């Protein structure tokens, strides 16, 4: 269902006008008003927008003939014009000579005008943002209000209104020539990014120092990234604690080799790894000392572009519990020892083998993956991943930092780097604004308006207004689990309905004042086709409570079509500070309104009502992990009309086509173990709606499910206090 409307206070009632007697009373009032006005300083006059484009250099995609050059549209002469070739699309742009705060564009069309066009802004002439778009251009003289800082302004014609080209008598840009200081791109990575090369002294000591700080700092403020330049490193054991990222700075994993281990274990929590959250490893080749590397993690812990020349053990020392994780674009030469991992998702990788299945192990596009065996062994395997595009990453090209943005793949299988250099685009760090602790939301938005990408260095960022990502192909990349906290109930980040935005590598932590949403992908009603260049959300985590009181009505809303959600953990905290049924109230986890949205690795837990709701058509989910809210005080608190409990994953009755593979929901109603859920999953029964490999589990008999999906699947009650899943192989 749509988010509840926020009540809007009515405007204050206007006082009825005073009826004054003419004569003495009126004269007295007039005198008093005049005297008071004399004491009030006049408001400072604001500078009127000025014409910035006249006589400036202009270029165009084409011109009809030698008498209609681009310069004729900015010469101030209403009798000269620019006209283009007779085809779509075409463009005309002007260089204002420096950054300007532009406020309007005036188009004085000749008879050959644009039916559909965009006004675009750029600070560098390469990266453009759309300031105005229309499909109903009327010709004649059009005045278009725009907002933004730009040096270059462009009319991008999409559809001609006539059989001729585009023709402008004048293209006029108005604004304030003093656009304020231009924010620089690039720069240093800040004190919490630790960069090593093979000759750096004391690498192990630095790794150990940070690990001592971060090992048990589950809700601390420390944030760190270890970056290893290409080369070979010997005798290292990089133990990775909370909010710590380790990564190689090569374009391929083989560029950076550690003869040693990258280790996650659970000694800090008595051998239980179910709280080993918020960390990551990327872009390294490992030669483990013992032949097997230990990576005992749970949610929000990614393992990307890694090559393990040996085995990979996903369990803690002593084989205590672990609660799920994620591998992508990686190769493990030996066996992956799953052991006690309750659930896991592996995508577009290569493995030498896999052991054990516990509850829910899902593979897509993985060479060497076990065949589907669900319900026993609990493997669900897809030969390929329908659509994938790997997470952007920082790397060194010689001595220059760049960000690599991998290309989209369809029906992917195996790694992107097995056959050489991965496909994609390299972007210099000079085109990124490096966000550092203390940076305001206003500055962040200014950088985005200038056309810069964002690189959040490790730290915690409070924002008092929404971060607005409005330009196509913008990258927002975090290092070291950079954390964004919205203040005063704002939405932390909002993405426009544009192509190819990439969000990756950061945590959004709800503030104490309720936010209606924390992350929005596209505005309500978004309908643009992004199939060729989708927006991606990767290793973006959302948390409500735990580090302190936090509230949000809906955590993530996806309105844009074709969005890819690739590994997210959206978590209403069940432990830590600021935790309670109403203290960290959060009714809905993820709501998908867009069509053709794909989720690969979706972890959503503990929301007061629905964890996931899906309204868009042709949605697909590959792997879903959920726990219902532990702290429901009683049955009445989760009663959903005549239904007991809110489903962990609900497809709306309006949806005709949807498919999902490998879904698990677990209940642990530890306040009132007598609570019953009618089902874990709810869906319309239609030929185009299909589910594969579902299970529900009562953890130790703390609450129970009556069914798995709708009214299908056995109750968990017969298992009593035994933690035994109830499964459904396929539905309907």
PDB file of C-alpha atoms in Angstrom, residues 186-340:
ATOM      1  CA  UNK A 186      39.945  14.529  -6.121  1.00  0.00           C
ATOM      2  CA  UNK A 187      42.344  15.061  -3.236  1.00  0.00           C
ATOM      3  CA  UNK A 188      43.553  12.930  -0.357  1.00  0.00           C
ATOM      4  CA  UNK A 189      41.473  10.058   1.032  1.00  0.00           C
ATOM      5  CA  UNK A 190      41.543  11.187   4.641  1.00  0.00           C
ATOM      6  CA  UNK A 191      43.047   9.784   7.847  1.00  0.00           C
ATOM      7  CA  UNK A 192      40.891   6.649   8.064  1.00  0.00           C
ATOM      8  CA  UNK A 193      42.013   5.263   4.718  1.00  0.00           C
ATOM      9  CA  UNK A 194      45.222   3.319   5.241  1.00  0.00           C
ATOM     10  CA  UNK A 195      47.123   2.837   1.978  1.00  0.00           C
ATOM     11  CA  UNK A 196      49.952   0.300   1.838  1.00  0.00           C
ATOM     12  CA  UNK A 197      52.509  -0.814  -0.698  1.00  0.00           C
ATOM     13  CA  UNK A 198      54.771  -3.854  -0.298  1.00  0.00           C
ATOM     14  CA  UNK A 199      57.569  -1.669   1.133  1.00  0.00           C
ATOM     15  CA  UNK A 200      55.387   0.016   3.782  1.00  0.00           C
ATOM     16  CA  UNK A 201      56.782  -0.756   7.246  1.00  0.00           C
ATOM     17  CA  UNK A 202      54.545  -1.942  10.071  1.00  0.00           C
ATOM     18  CA  UNK A 203      51.586  -3.166   8.022  1.00  0.00           C
ATOM     19  CA  UNK A 204      50.726  -5.982  10.446  1.00  0.00           C
ATOM     20  CA  UNK A 205      50.983  -3.640  13.419  1.00  0.00           C
ATOM     21  CA  UNK A 206      48.530  -1.212  11.820  1.00  0.00           C
ATOM     22  CA  UNK A 207      46.116  -4.015  10.955  1.00  0.00           C
ATOM     23  CA  UNK A 208      46.268  -5.245  14.547  1.00  0.00           C
ATOM     24  CA  UNK A 209      45.831  -1.751  16.010  1.00  0.00           C
ATOM     25  CA  UNK A 210      42.642  -1.096  14.075  1.00  0.00           C
ATOM     26  CA  UNK A 211      41.311  -4.590  14.779  1.00  0.00           C
ATOM     27  CA  UNK A 212      41.689  -4.028  18.513  1.00  0.00           C
ATOM     28  CA  UNK A 213      39.524  -0.930  18.147  1.00  0.00           C
ATOM     29  CA  UNK A 214      36.927  -2.516  15.848  1.00  0.00           C
ATOM     30  CA  UNK A 215      36.707  -6.165  16.896  1.00  0.00           C
ATOM     31  CA  UNK A 216      33.723  -5.689  19.213  1.00  0.00           C
ATOM     32  CA  UNK A 217      32.718  -2.101  18.330  1.00  0.00           C
ATOM     33  CA  UNK A 218      29.394  -3.210  16.890  1.00  0.00           C
ATOM     34  CA  UNK A 219      27.768   0.192  17.297  1.00  0.00           C
ATOM     35  CA  UNK A 220      30.881   2.342  17.505  1.00  0.00           C
ATOM     36  CA  UNK A 221      31.793   5.357  15.382  1.00  0.00           C
ATOM     37  CA  UNK A 222      35.120   4.124  14.008  1.00  0.00           C
ATOM     38  CA  UNK A 223      35.293   3.606  10.227  1.00  0.00           C
ATOM     39  CA  UNK A 224      38.355   2.281   8.367  1.00  0.00           C
ATOM     40  CA  UNK A 225      39.503   1.170   4.926  1.00  0.00           C
ATOM     41  CA  UNK A 226      42.729  -0.740   4.236  1.00  0.00           C
ATOM     42  CA  UNK A 227      43.830  -0.305   0.618  1.00  0.00           C
ATOM     43  CA  UNK A 228      46.706  -2.366  -0.762  1.00  0.00           C
ATOM     44  CA  UNK A 229      48.557  -1.142  -3.822  1.00  0.00           C
ATOM     45  CA  UNK A 230      49.337  -3.740  -6.509  1.00  0.00           C
ATOM     46  CA  UNK A 231      52.126  -6.057  -5.506  1.00  0.00           C
ATOM     47  CA  UNK A 232      52.796  -9.030  -3.246  1.00  0.00           C
ATOM     48  CA  UNK A 233      52.566  -8.944   0.551  1.00  0.00           C
ATOM     49  CA  UNK A 234      53.955 -11.652   2.817  1.00  0.00           C
ATOM     50  CA  UNK A 235      53.047 -13.104   6.213  1.00  0.00           C
ATOM     51  CA  UNK A 236      49.976 -11.005   6.922  1.00  0.00           C
ATOM     52  CA  UNK A 237      46.861 -11.883   8.873  1.00  0.00           C
ATOM     53  CA  UNK A 238      44.380  -9.050   8.340  1.00  0.00           C
ATOM     54  CA  UNK A 239      41.690  -9.557  10.962  1.00  0.00           C
ATOM     55  CA  UNK A 240      38.639  -7.573   9.877  1.00  0.00           C
ATOM     56  CA  UNK A 241      36.400  -6.057  12.528  1.00  0.00           C
ATOM     57  CA  UNK A 242      33.274  -3.911  12.402  1.00  0.00           C
ATOM     58  CA  UNK A 243      33.080  -1.086   9.832  1.00  0.00           C
ATOM     59  CA  UNK A 244      36.328  -2.182   8.229  1.00  0.00           C
ATOM     60  CA  UNK A 245      36.944  -2.706   4.515  1.00  0.00           C
ATOM     61  CA  UNK A 246      40.005  -4.322   2.999  1.00  0.00           C
ATOM     62  CA  UNK A 247      40.609  -3.999  -0.733  1.00  0.00           C
ATOM     63  CA  UNK A 248      43.257  -4.316  -3.393  1.00  0.00           C
ATOM     64  CA  UNK A 249      43.963  -1.330  -5.615  1.00  0.00           C
ATOM     65  CA  UNK A 250      44.458  -3.317  -8.783  1.00  0.00           C
ATOM     66  CA  UNK A 251      42.047  -3.551 -11.665  1.00  0.00           C
ATOM     67  CA  UNK A 252      42.085  -7.351 -11.259  1.00  0.00           C
ATOM     68  CA  UNK A 253      42.330  -9.449  -8.092  1.00  0.00           C
ATOM     69  CA  UNK A 254      45.600 -10.926  -9.335  1.00  0.00           C
ATOM     70  CA  UNK A 255      47.267  -7.512  -9.239  1.00  0.00           C
ATOM     71  CA  UNK A 256      47.404  -7.589  -5.426  1.00  0.00           C
ATOM     72  CA  UNK A 257      48.404 -10.785  -3.638  1.00  0.00           C
ATOM     73  CA  UNK A 258      48.534 -11.446   0.094  1.00  0.00           C
ATOM     74  CA  UNK A 259      50.484 -14.521   1.127  1.00  0.00           C
ATOM     75  CA  UNK A 260      48.461 -14.819   4.297  1.00  0.00           C
ATOM     76  CA  UNK A 261      44.874 -14.464   5.445  1.00  0.00           C
ATOM     77  CA  UNK A 262      41.977 -12.033   5.585  1.00  0.00           C
ATOM     78  CA  UNK A 263      40.198 -13.302   8.668  1.00  0.00           C
ATOM     79  CA  UNK A 264      36.848 -12.874  10.355  1.00  0.00           C
ATOM     80  CA  UNK A 265      36.259 -14.942  13.490  1.00  0.00           C
ATOM     81  CA  UNK A 266      33.977 -14.666  16.518  1.00  0.00           C
ATOM     82  CA  UNK A 267      36.211 -14.791  19.586  1.00  0.00           C
ATOM     83  CA  UNK A 268      34.748 -11.486  20.761  1.00  0.00           C
ATOM     84  CA  UNK A 269      31.272 -13.107  20.957  1.00  0.00           C
ATOM     85  CA  UNK A 270      32.201 -16.483  22.491  1.00  0.00           C
ATOM     86  CA  UNK A 271      32.485 -18.199  19.129  1.00  0.00           C
ATOM     87  CA  UNK A 272      29.078 -17.106  17.851  1.00  0.00           C
ATOM     88  CA  UNK A 273      29.353 -15.320  14.473  1.00  0.00           C
ATOM     89  CA  UNK A 274      25.686 -14.318  14.125  1.00  0.00           C
ATOM     90  CA  UNK A 275      26.556 -10.677  14.871  1.00  0.00           C
ATOM     91  CA  UNK A 276      29.603 -10.315  12.620  1.00  0.00           C
ATOM     92  CA  UNK A 277      28.049  -7.535  10.515  1.00  0.00           C
ATOM     93  CA  UNK A 278      29.227  -4.488   8.492  1.00  0.00           C
ATOM     94  CA  UNK A 279      32.579  -5.308   6.886  1.00  0.00           C
ATOM     95  CA  UNK A 280      33.913  -6.294   3.489  1.00  0.00           C
ATOM     96  CA  UNK A 281      36.786  -7.640   1.395  1.00  0.00           C
ATOM     97  CA  UNK A 282      37.391  -6.837  -2.270  1.00  0.00           C
ATOM     98  CA  UNK A 283      39.894  -7.200  -5.076  1.00  0.00           C
ATOM     99  CA  UNK A 284      42.579  -9.422  -3.532  1.00  0.00           C
ATOM    100  CA  UNK A 285      44.267 -12.743  -4.208  1.00  0.00           C
ATOM    101  CA  UNK A 286      44.907 -14.797  -1.053  1.00  0.00           C
ATOM    102  CA  UNK A 287      47.306 -17.662  -0.447  1.00  0.00           C
ATOM    103  CA  UNK A 288      46.053 -18.758   3.006  1.00  0.00           C
ATOM    104  CA  UNK A 289      48.733 -19.947   5.412  1.00  0.00           C
ATOM    105  CA  UNK A 290      46.874 -23.137   6.327  1.00  0.00           C
ATOM    106  CA  UNK A 291      45.391 -23.592   2.862  1.00  0.00           C
ATOM    107  CA  UNK A 292      41.977 -22.320   4.003  1.00  0.00           C
ATOM    108  CA  UNK A 293      40.902 -18.749   4.749  1.00  0.00           C
ATOM    109  CA  UNK A 294      38.309 -18.132   7.504  1.00  0.00           C
ATOM    110  CA  UNK A 295      35.484 -15.684   6.721  1.00  0.00           C
ATOM    111  CA  UNK A 296      32.874 -16.247   9.444  1.00  0.00           C
ATOM    112  CA  UNK A 297      30.391 -13.437   8.881  1.00  0.00           C
ATOM    113  CA  UNK A 298      26.692 -12.765   8.929  1.00  0.00           C
ATOM    114  CA  UNK A 299      24.644  -9.994   7.289  1.00  0.00           C
ATOM    115  CA  UNK A 300      26.112  -6.894   5.606  1.00  0.00           C
ATOM    116  CA  UNK A 301      29.486  -8.505   4.942  1.00  0.00           C
ATOM    117  CA  UNK A 302      30.433  -8.763   1.270  1.00  0.00           C
ATOM    118  CA  UNK A 303      33.200 -10.787  -0.341  1.00  0.00           C
ATOM    119  CA  UNK A 304      33.710  -9.387  -3.865  1.00  0.00           C
ATOM    120  CA  UNK A 305      36.328  -9.842  -6.614  1.00  0.00           C
ATOM    121  CA  UNK A 306      38.359 -12.150  -4.389  1.00  0.00           C
ATOM    122  CA  UNK A 307      40.550 -15.045  -5.504  1.00  0.00           C
ATOM    123  CA  UNK A 308      41.279 -17.576  -2.775  1.00  0.00           C
ATOM    124  CA  UNK A 309      44.000 -20.011  -3.828  1.00  0.00           C
ATOM    125  CA  UNK A 310      42.763 -22.621  -1.406  1.00  0.00           C
ATOM    126  CA  UNK A 311      39.595 -23.186   0.594  1.00  0.00           C
ATOM    127  CA  UNK A 312      37.203 -20.782   2.298  1.00  0.00           C
ATOM    128  CA  UNK A 313      35.742 -21.567   5.743  1.00  0.00           C
ATOM    129  CA  UNK A 314      32.520 -19.658   6.498  1.00  0.00           C
ATOM    130  CA  UNK A 315      32.216 -20.858  10.106  1.00  0.00           C
ATOM    131  CA  UNK A 316      33.861 -19.487  13.249  1.00  0.00           C
ATOM    132  CA  UNK A 317      36.499 -21.372  15.177  1.00  0.00           C
ATOM    133  CA  UNK A 318      34.646 -24.121  17.039  1.00  0.00           C
ATOM    134  CA  UNK A 319      31.877 -24.141  14.384  1.00  0.00           C
ATOM    135  CA  UNK A 320      29.505 -21.923  16.323  1.00  0.00           C
ATOM    136  CA  UNK A 321      26.513 -20.368  14.596  1.00  0.00           C
ATOM    137  CA  UNK A 322      26.794 -17.965  11.677  1.00  0.00           C
ATOM    138  CA  UNK A 323      23.918 -16.263   9.939  1.00  0.00           C
ATOM    139  CA  UNK A 324      24.482 -15.698   6.282  1.00  0.00           C
ATOM    140  CA  UNK A 325      26.559 -13.751   3.830  1.00  0.00           C
ATOM    141  CA  UNK A 326      27.316 -12.918   0.234  1.00  0.00           C
ATOM    142  CA  UNK A 327      29.983 -13.721  -2.358  1.00  0.00           C
ATOM    143  CA  UNK A 328      30.142 -12.184  -5.851  1.00  0.00           C
ATOM    144  CA  UNK A 329      32.590 -12.088  -8.764  1.00  0.00           C
ATOM    145  CA  UNK A 330      35.023 -14.308  -6.837  1.00  0.00           C
ATOM    146  CA  UNK A 331      36.940 -17.535  -7.309  1.00  0.00           C
ATOM    147  CA  UNK A 332      37.677 -20.078  -4.595  1.00  0.00           C
ATOM    148  CA  UNK A 333      39.998 -22.750  -5.964  1.00  0.00           C
ATOM    149  CA  UNK A 334      39.212 -25.198  -3.180  1.00  0.00           C
ATOM    150  CA  UNK A 335      36.057 -26.041  -1.283  1.00  0.00           C
ATOM    151  CA  UNK A 336      33.821 -23.526   0.424  1.00  0.00           C
ATOM    152  CA  UNK A 337      33.147 -24.924   3.891  1.00  0.00           C
ATOM    153  CA  UNK A 338      29.653 -23.699   4.703  1.00  0.00           C
ATOM    154  CA  UNK A 339      29.416 -25.700   7.941  1.00  0.00           C
ATOM    155  CA  UNK A 340      27.149 -23.781  10.355  1.00  0.00           C
TER     156      UNK A 340
END
